[in-house]
Coordinates of C-alpha atoms in Angstrom, one line a residue:
M1 CA -32.8 32.7 16.7
S2 CA -32.8 30.2 14.3
N3 CA -33.0 32.5 11.4
P4 CA -32.0 36.2 12.2
H5 CA -32.3 39.1 10.0
Y6 CA -29.5 41.7 9.9
L7 CA -29.4 45.2 8.6
P8 CA -27.4 45.4 5.7
E9 CA -24.8 47.5 7.3
V10 CA -24.2 44.8 9.7
S11 CA -24.0 42.0 7.1
I12 CA -21.6 43.9 5.2
K13 CA -19.2 44.4 8.3
V14 CA -19.2 40.7 9.6
T15 CA -19.1 37.5 8.6
I16 CA -22.3 35.4 9.6
I17 CA -21.4 31.6 10.4
N18 CA -24.4 29.3 11.0
F19 CA -23.6 27.0 13.7
T20 CA -26.9 25.1 13.6
V21 CA -26.5 21.5 14.8
T22 CA -28.6 19.0 12.7
L23 CA -30.1 15.7 13.9
S24 CA -28.4 13.7 10.9
G25 CA -25.1 15.3 11.6
L26 CA -25.2 15.1 15.3
E27 CA -26.5 11.3 15.0
D28 CA -23.4 10.5 12.3
Q29 CA -20.9 12.1 14.8
L30 CA -22.0 10.0 17.6
L31 CA -22.1 7.0 15.5
S32 CA -18.7 7.4 14.3
D33 CA -17.5 7.6 18.2
V34 CA -19.2 4.4 19.1
V35 CA -17.9 2.8 15.7
R36 CA -14.2 3.9 16.9
L37 CA -14.5 2.6 20.1
E38 CA -16.1 -0.7 19.0
R39 CA -14.6 -1.6 15.9
P40 CA -11.4 0.8 15.1
E41 CA -10.6 -1.0 11.8
L42 CA -13.9 -0.4 10.2
E43 CA -13.6 3.6 11.1
E44 CA -10.0 3.4 9.9
K45 CA -11.0 1.8 6.6
R46 CA -14.0 4.5 6.3
N47 CA -11.7 7.3 6.9
E48 CA -9.0 6.1 4.2
L49 CA -12.1 5.6 1.8
V50 CA -12.8 9.0 2.2
V51 CA -9.7 10.6 1.9
A52 CA -9.1 8.2 -1.4
I53 CA -12.0 9.6 -2.8
N54 CA -11.4 13.0 -2.3
H55 CA -8.0 12.8 -3.8
D56 CA -9.6 10.8 -7.0
K57 CA -12.1 13.6 -7.7
H58 CA -9.5 16.1 -7.1
Q59 CA -6.9 14.1 -9.7
L60 CA -10.3 14.2 -12.2
K61 CA -10.6 17.9 -11.8
A62 CA -6.9 18.4 -12.9
I63 CA -7.0 16.1 -15.9
E64 CA -10.2 18.2 -17.0
D65 CA -8.4 21.5 -16.2
K66 CA -5.3 20.4 -17.9
I67 CA -7.2 19.3 -21.0
L68 CA -9.2 22.5 -21.3
K69 CA -5.8 24.4 -21.0
M70 CA -4.4 22.5 -23.8
L71 CA -7.5 22.7 -26.1
Y72 CA -7.7 26.6 -25.4
N73 CA -3.9 27.2 -26.3
A74 CA -3.9 24.6 -29.4
E75 CA -3.7 26.6 -32.8
G76 CA -4.7 25.2 -36.1
N77 CA -6.3 22.0 -36.5
V78 CA -6.7 20.0 -33.4
L79 CA -6.3 16.8 -34.8
D80 CA -2.8 17.6 -36.1
N81 CA -1.6 18.6 -32.9
E82 CA 0.3 15.0 -31.8
A83 CA 1.2 16.0 -28.5
L84 CA -2.4 17.2 -27.7
V85 CA -3.9 14.0 -29.0
S86 CA -1.5 11.7 -27.0
A87 CA -2.3 13.8 -23.6
L88 CA -5.9 13.6 -24.1
G89 CA -5.6 9.5 -24.8
A90 CA -3.6 9.4 -21.5
S91 CA -6.2 11.4 -19.8
K92 CA -9.0 9.5 -21.0
R93 CA -7.2 6.2 -19.7
T94 CA -6.5 7.8 -16.4
A95 CA -9.9 9.4 -16.1
G96 CA -11.0 5.7 -16.9
E97 CA -9.2 4.1 -14.2
I98 CA -10.0 6.9 -11.6
S99 CA -13.8 6.4 -12.5
E100 CA -13.7 2.9 -11.9
R101 CA -11.6 3.1 -8.5
L102 CA -14.5 5.9 -7.6
A103 CA -17.4 3.7 -8.2
Q104 CA -15.8 0.5 -6.4
A105 CA -15.1 3.0 -3.3
E106 CA -18.7 4.1 -3.1
L107 CA -19.9 0.4 -3.0
T108 CA -17.2 0.1 -0.5
E109 CA -18.4 2.9 1.5
Q110 CA -22.0 1.7 1.3
D111 CA -20.8 -1.7 2.7
I112 CA -19.2 0.0 5.4
L113 CA -22.0 2.0 6.3
A114 CA -24.2 -0.8 6.4
A115 CA -21.7 -2.4 9.0
R116 CA -21.9 0.9 11.0
E117 CA -25.5 0.3 11.3

């Protein structure tokens, strides 16, 4: 059944997992296997790039959360709080560096995907 319908009583008691295989997902897996055999350095570079992109996105989220927490806990005039202002400046610089790395990583990933084809 491609799209099963279950009674609410059943849906409440179980977790339904969709194991449907898509053509694009299968194609990507097969291409990854072929590239791993023919050009292992290219596949390794792609894997490292995926990990680096994920790490940088996680770090950006942590910076955003830190800024929001500091702003929420700030009392009085926000501009008078020197620790908050310096933390915002440092966060801005770090976020800029991470954004540059993410942009470069996206370009590199596009080059790798073009080479995989």
